PDB file of C-alpha atoms in Angstrom:
ATOM      1  CA  UNK A  13       3.633  -7.317  22.749  1.00 55.00           C
ATOM      2  CA  UNK A  14       2.570  -5.460  19.584  1.00 67.00           C
ATOM      3  CA  UNK A  15      -0.696  -3.533  19.573  1.00 72.00           C
ATOM      4  CA  UNK A  16      -3.754  -5.168  18.007  1.00 94.00           C
ATOM      5  CA  UNK A  17      -4.665  -1.909  16.259  1.00 96.00           C
ATOM      6  CA  UNK A  18      -2.234  -0.076  14.006  1.00 98.00           C
ATOM      7  CA  UNK A  19      -2.754   3.427  12.681  1.00 98.00           C
ATOM      8  CA  UNK A  20      -1.675   3.570   9.032  1.00 98.00           C
ATOM      9  CA  UNK A  21      -0.587   7.040   7.916  1.00 98.00           C
ATOM     10  CA  UNK A  22       0.319   7.795   4.304  1.00 98.00           C
ATOM     11  CA  UNK A  23       1.563  11.262   3.413  1.00 97.00           C
ATOM     12  CA  UNK A  24       2.784  12.723   0.152  1.00 97.00           C
ATOM     13  CA  UNK A  25       6.448  13.695  -0.190  1.00 97.00           C
ATOM     14  CA  UNK A  26       5.682  17.320   0.739  1.00 96.00           C
ATOM     15  CA  UNK A  27       4.107  16.150   4.022  1.00 96.00           C
ATOM     16  CA  UNK A  28       0.490  16.679   2.982  1.00 95.00           C
ATOM     17  CA  UNK A  29      -2.127  14.181   4.137  1.00 94.00           C
ATOM     18  CA  UNK A  30      -2.948  11.289   1.823  1.00 95.00           C
ATOM     19  CA  UNK A  31      -4.574   8.433   3.783  1.00 96.00           C
ATOM     20  CA  UNK A  32      -5.026   7.677   7.472  1.00 98.00           C
ATOM     21  CA  UNK A  33      -6.924   4.726   8.936  1.00 98.00           C
ATOM     22  CA  UNK A  34      -6.874   2.139  11.720  1.00 98.00           C
ATOM     23  CA  UNK A  35      -6.175  -1.491  10.861  1.00 98.00           C
ATOM     24  CA  UNK A  36      -6.111  -4.709  12.838  1.00 97.00           C
ATOM     25  CA  UNK A  37      -2.734  -6.457  13.080  1.00 97.00           C
ATOM     26  CA  UNK A  38      -3.298  -9.952  11.677  1.00 97.00           C
ATOM     27  CA  UNK A  39       0.236 -11.345  11.778  1.00 96.00           C
ATOM     28  CA  UNK A  40       3.861 -10.642  11.047  1.00 95.00           C
ATOM     29  CA  UNK A  41       5.987 -12.949   8.932  1.00 95.00           C
ATOM     30  CA  UNK A  42       9.111 -12.848   6.798  1.00 93.00           C
ATOM     31  CA  UNK A  43       7.283 -10.676   4.233  1.00 94.00           C
ATOM     32  CA  UNK A  44       6.169  -7.985   6.653  1.00 96.00           C
ATOM     33  CA  UNK A  45       3.196  -6.981   8.771  1.00 97.00           C
ATOM     34  CA  UNK A  46      -0.267  -7.996   7.567  1.00 98.00           C
ATOM     35  CA  UNK A  47      -3.060  -5.597   8.528  1.00 98.00           C
ATOM     36  CA  UNK A  48      -6.801  -6.040   8.076  1.00 98.00           C
ATOM     37  CA  UNK A  49      -9.352  -3.308   7.414  1.00 98.00           C
ATOM     38  CA  UNK A  50     -13.048  -4.166   7.621  1.00 97.00           C
ATOM     39  CA  UNK A  51     -15.917  -2.508   5.780  1.00 96.00           C
ATOM     40  CA  UNK A  52     -17.236   0.405   7.804  1.00 97.00           C
ATOM     41  CA  UNK A  53     -13.798   1.472   9.066  1.00 97.00           C
ATOM     42  CA  UNK A  54     -13.613   5.242   9.420  1.00 97.00           C
ATOM     43  CA  UNK A  55     -10.699   6.723   7.512  1.00 97.00           C
ATOM     44  CA  UNK A  56      -9.351   9.953   6.102  1.00 94.00           C
ATOM     45  CA  UNK A  57      -8.616  10.267   2.389  1.00 92.00           C
ATOM     46  CA  UNK A  58      -6.868  13.409   1.098  1.00 88.00           C
ATOM     47  CA  UNK A  59      -7.739  15.177   4.347  1.00 86.00           C
ATOM     48  CA  UNK A  60     -11.457  14.338   4.171  1.00 93.00           C
ATOM     49  CA  UNK A  61     -13.399  11.910   6.366  1.00 96.00           C
ATOM     50  CA  UNK A  62     -14.332   8.690   4.618  1.00 95.00           C
ATOM     51  CA  UNK A  63     -15.642   5.220   5.395  1.00 96.00           C
ATOM     52  CA  UNK A  64     -14.177   2.075   3.850  1.00 96.00           C
ATOM     53  CA  UNK A  65     -16.901   0.393   1.802  1.00 95.00           C
ATOM     54  CA  UNK A  66     -14.955  -2.756   0.900  1.00 96.00           C
ATOM     55  CA  UNK A  67     -12.640  -4.619   3.304  1.00 97.00           C
ATOM     56  CA  UNK A  68      -8.997  -5.220   2.408  1.00 98.00           C
ATOM     57  CA  UNK A  69      -5.705  -6.534   3.718  1.00 98.00           C
ATOM     58  CA  UNK A  70      -2.564  -4.408   3.648  1.00 98.00           C
ATOM     59  CA  UNK A  71       0.916  -5.913   3.598  1.00 98.00           C
ATOM     60  CA  UNK A  72       3.549  -3.520   4.951  1.00 98.00           C
ATOM     61  CA  UNK A  73       6.877  -5.100   3.940  1.00 97.00           C
ATOM     62  CA  UNK A  74       9.825  -4.929   6.308  1.00 95.00           C
ATOM     63  CA  UNK A  75      12.226  -3.064   4.007  1.00 94.00           C
ATOM     64  CA  UNK A  76      10.611  -2.472   0.627  1.00 98.00           C
ATOM     65  CA  UNK A  77       9.556   0.581  -1.372  1.00 98.00           C
ATOM     66  CA  UNK A  78       5.912  -0.534  -1.696  1.00 98.00           C
ATOM     67  CA  UNK A  79       2.827  -1.688   0.166  1.00 98.00           C
ATOM     68  CA  UNK A  80       0.321  -4.227  -1.114  1.00 98.00           C
ATOM     69  CA  UNK A  81      -3.441  -3.970  -0.755  1.00 98.00           C
ATOM     70  CA  UNK A  82      -5.353  -7.213  -1.385  1.00 98.00           C
ATOM     71  CA  UNK A  83      -9.030  -6.813  -2.221  1.00 97.00           C
ATOM     72  CA  UNK A  84     -12.141  -8.987  -2.471  1.00 97.00           C
ATOM     73  CA  UNK A  85     -14.872  -8.546  -5.072  1.00 95.00           C
ATOM     74  CA  UNK A  86     -16.543  -6.309  -6.043  1.00 95.00           C
ATOM     75  CA  UNK A  87     -13.376  -4.196  -6.146  1.00 96.00           C
ATOM     76  CA  UNK A  88     -12.005  -4.421  -9.686  1.00 97.00           C
ATOM     77  CA  UNK A  89      -8.378  -4.467  -8.512  1.00 97.00           C
ATOM     78  CA  UNK A  90      -7.458  -7.799  -6.949  1.00 97.00           C
ATOM     79  CA  UNK A  91      -4.063  -6.413  -5.868  1.00 98.00           C
ATOM     80  CA  UNK A  92      -3.185  -2.715  -5.623  1.00 98.00           C
ATOM     81  CA  UNK A  93       0.396  -1.802  -4.742  1.00 98.00           C
ATOM     82  CA  UNK A  94       1.416   1.710  -3.789  1.00 98.00           C
ATOM     83  CA  UNK A  95       5.004   2.670  -4.421  1.00 98.00           C
ATOM     84  CA  UNK A  96       5.972   4.203  -1.089  1.00 98.00           C
ATOM     85  CA  UNK A  97       8.928   4.849   1.155  1.00 97.00           C
ATOM     86  CA  UNK A  98       9.952   1.973   3.391  1.00 98.00           C
ATOM     87  CA  UNK A  99       7.740   1.838   6.477  1.00 98.00           C
ATOM     88  CA  UNK A 100       8.741   3.873   9.508  1.00 98.00           C
ATOM     89  CA  UNK A 101       7.209   2.430  12.656  1.00 97.00           C
ATOM     90  CA  UNK A 102       6.375   4.576  15.666  1.00 95.00           C
ATOM     91  CA  UNK A 103       6.240   2.129  18.539  1.00 92.00           C
ATOM     92  CA  UNK A 104       4.200  -0.884  17.416  1.00 90.00           C
ATOM     93  CA  UNK A 105       0.944   0.956  16.858  1.00 95.00           C
ATOM     94  CA  UNK A 106       1.600   3.509  14.095  1.00 98.00           C
ATOM     95  CA  UNK A 107       3.202   3.079  10.686  1.00 98.00           C
ATOM     96  CA  UNK A 108       4.231   6.052   8.544  1.00 98.00           C
ATOM     97  CA  UNK A 109       4.621   5.812   4.768  1.00 98.00           C
ATOM     98  CA  UNK A 110       5.310   8.355   2.045  1.00 98.00           C
ATOM     99  CA  UNK A 111       3.209   7.689  -1.052  1.00 98.00           C
ATOM    100  CA  UNK A 112       5.320   8.189  -4.182  1.00 98.00           C
ATOM    101  CA  UNK A 113       2.435   8.290  -6.653  1.00 97.00           C
ATOM    102  CA  UNK A 114       3.209   5.234  -8.794  1.00 98.00           C
ATOM    103  CA  UNK A 115       0.859   2.275  -8.416  1.00 98.00           C
ATOM    104  CA  UNK A 116       1.008  -1.257  -9.793  1.00 98.00           C
ATOM    105  CA  UNK A 117      -2.373  -2.934 -10.080  1.00 98.00           C
ATOM    106  CA  UNK A 118      -3.613  -6.390 -11.090  1.00 98.00           C
ATOM    107  CA  UNK A 119      -7.157  -6.398 -12.448  1.00 98.00           C
ATOM    108  CA  UNK A 120      -9.465  -9.103 -11.139  1.00 96.00           C
ATOM    109  CA  UNK A 121     -11.389  -9.852 -14.346  1.00 96.00           C
ATOM    110  CA  UNK A 122      -8.454 -10.143 -16.738  1.00 97.00           C
ATOM    111  CA  UNK A 123      -5.356 -10.591 -14.597  1.00 96.00           C
ATOM    112  CA  UNK A 124      -3.850  -7.660 -16.493  1.00 97.00           C
ATOM    113  CA  UNK A 125      -1.103  -5.788 -14.647  1.00 98.00           C
ATOM    114  CA  UNK A 126      -0.968  -2.002 -15.015  1.00 98.00           C
ATOM    115  CA  UNK A 127       1.497   0.682 -14.019  1.00 98.00           C
ATOM    116  CA  UNK A 128      -0.529   3.736 -13.038  1.00 98.00           C
ATOM    117  CA  UNK A 129       0.040   7.429 -12.283  1.00 97.00           C
ATOM    118  CA  UNK A 130       3.328   7.878 -14.134  1.00 97.00           C
ATOM    119  CA  UNK A 131       2.206  11.413 -14.999  1.00 97.00           C
ATOM    120  CA  UNK A 132       1.606  12.265 -11.325  1.00 97.00           C
ATOM    121  CA  UNK A 133       5.010  10.797 -10.424  1.00 98.00           C
ATOM    122  CA  UNK A 134       6.728  12.926 -13.083  1.00 97.00           C
ATOM    123  CA  UNK A 135       4.888  16.063 -11.943  1.00 97.00           C
ATOM    124  CA  UNK A 136       5.582  15.509  -8.235  1.00 97.00           C
ATOM    125  CA  UNK A 137       9.192  14.560  -8.950  1.00 97.00           C
ATOM    126  CA  UNK A 138       9.717  18.128 -10.124  1.00 97.00           C
ATOM    127  CA  UNK A 139       7.310  19.929  -7.771  1.00 97.00           C
ATOM    128  CA  UNK A 140       8.457  18.174  -4.589  1.00 97.00           C
ATOM    129  CA  UNK A 141      12.076  17.692  -5.647  1.00 97.00           C
ATOM    130  CA  UNK A 142      12.343  13.921  -5.326  1.00 98.00           C
ATOM    131  CA  UNK A 143      16.032  13.084  -4.857  1.00 97.00           C
ATOM    132  CA  UNK A 144      17.563  10.889  -7.562  1.00 98.00           C
ATOM    133  CA  UNK A 145      17.904   7.949  -5.144  1.00 97.00           C
ATOM    134  CA  UNK A 146      14.175   8.133  -4.287  1.00 98.00           C
ATOM    135  CA  UNK A 147      13.307   8.150  -8.002  1.00 98.00           C
ATOM    136  CA  UNK A 148      15.590   5.164  -8.624  1.00 98.00           C
ATOM    137  CA  UNK A 149      14.111   3.161  -5.720  1.00 98.00           C
ATOM    138  CA  UNK A 150      10.530   3.986  -6.748  1.00 98.00           C
ATOM    139  CA  UNK A 151      11.113   3.013 -10.374  1.00 98.00           C
ATOM    140  CA  UNK A 152      12.911  -0.203  -9.382  1.00 98.00           C
ATOM    141  CA  UNK A 153      10.059  -1.167  -7.036  1.00 98.00           C
ATOM    142  CA  UNK A 154       7.493  -0.527  -9.779  1.00 98.00           C
ATOM    143  CA  UNK A 155       9.437  -2.693 -12.266  1.00 98.00           C
ATOM    144  CA  UNK A 156       9.761  -5.527  -9.756  1.00 98.00           C
ATOM    145  CA  UNK A 157       6.083  -5.390  -8.806  1.00 98.00           C
ATOM    146  CA  UNK A 158       5.000  -5.320 -12.445  1.00 98.00           C
ATOM    147  CA  UNK A 159       6.734  -8.664 -12.971  1.00 97.00           C
ATOM    148  CA  UNK A 160       5.790 -10.157  -9.603  1.00 98.00           C
ATOM    149  CA  UNK A 161       2.074  -9.439  -9.972  1.00 97.00           C
ATOM    150  CA  UNK A 162       2.095 -11.126 -13.366  1.00 95.00           C
ATOM    151  CA  UNK A 163       4.230 -14.213 -12.774  1.00 95.00           C
ATOM    152  CA  UNK A 164       2.805 -15.800  -9.633  1.00 87.00           C
ATOM    153  CA  UNK A 165       5.394 -14.509  -7.178  1.00 95.00           C
ATOM    154  CA  UNK A 166       4.133 -14.736  -3.614  1.00 94.00           C
ATOM    155  CA  UNK A 167       2.524 -13.079  -1.788  1.00 95.00           C
ATOM    156  CA  UNK A 168       0.668 -11.964  -4.923  1.00 96.00           C
ATOM    157  CA  UNK A 169      -0.491 -15.401  -6.097  1.00 94.00           C
ATOM    158  CA  UNK A 170      -2.453 -17.064  -3.287  1.00 93.00           C
ATOM    159  CA  UNK A 171      -0.843 -16.614   0.142  1.00 91.00           C
ATOM    160  CA  UNK A 172      -2.710 -13.368   0.856  1.00 95.00           C
ATOM    161  CA  UNK A 173      -6.085 -15.120   0.635  1.00 95.00           C
ATOM    162  CA  UNK A 174      -5.914 -16.619   4.130  1.00 95.00           C
ATOM    163  CA  UNK A 175      -5.509 -13.114   5.596  1.00 96.00           C
ATOM    164  CA  UNK A 176      -8.188 -11.591   3.392  1.00 96.00           C
ATOM    165  CA  UNK A 177     -10.633 -14.265   4.581  1.00 96.00           C
ATOM    166  CA  UNK A 178     -10.286 -12.844   8.109  1.00 95.00           C
ATOM    167  CA  UNK A 179     -11.709  -9.421   7.156  1.00 95.00           C
ATOM    168  CA  UNK A 180     -14.323 -10.276   4.531  1.00 92.00           C
TER     169      UNK A 180
END
């Protein structure tokens, strides 16, 4: 039986720490594993201790080059997707992801969808030596997410709300 608590570890392509936090396994479905993080959860952000101020739900897809973070108000991003390597699970209680800089975000107030951190992606592509296939997968994931966050594709329309209600 899978663990109730999952450690989520994001690193950058060079192996440096990015984010690290515990999350509660909510469910697993055809989309992936849904994890909940409550306000007050202790985390590490860029190697520094932190505490989550606003709860969120993280969808870790089974075989995709992204993760999706679903947020309640007052966070200004309703959905925040990190372009990342496909999840690598260590047993059932730890998931490893490599953050590839690009982010696709849907703003709560306007519904506007934004592609963010293209400059960081370009810089790290050179500095860390992203292979061409990693660049292609990251760019394809960003294009797909940009459309999906804007056109009502699930899970970005409403299906995430039932999981978010469990952590708010």
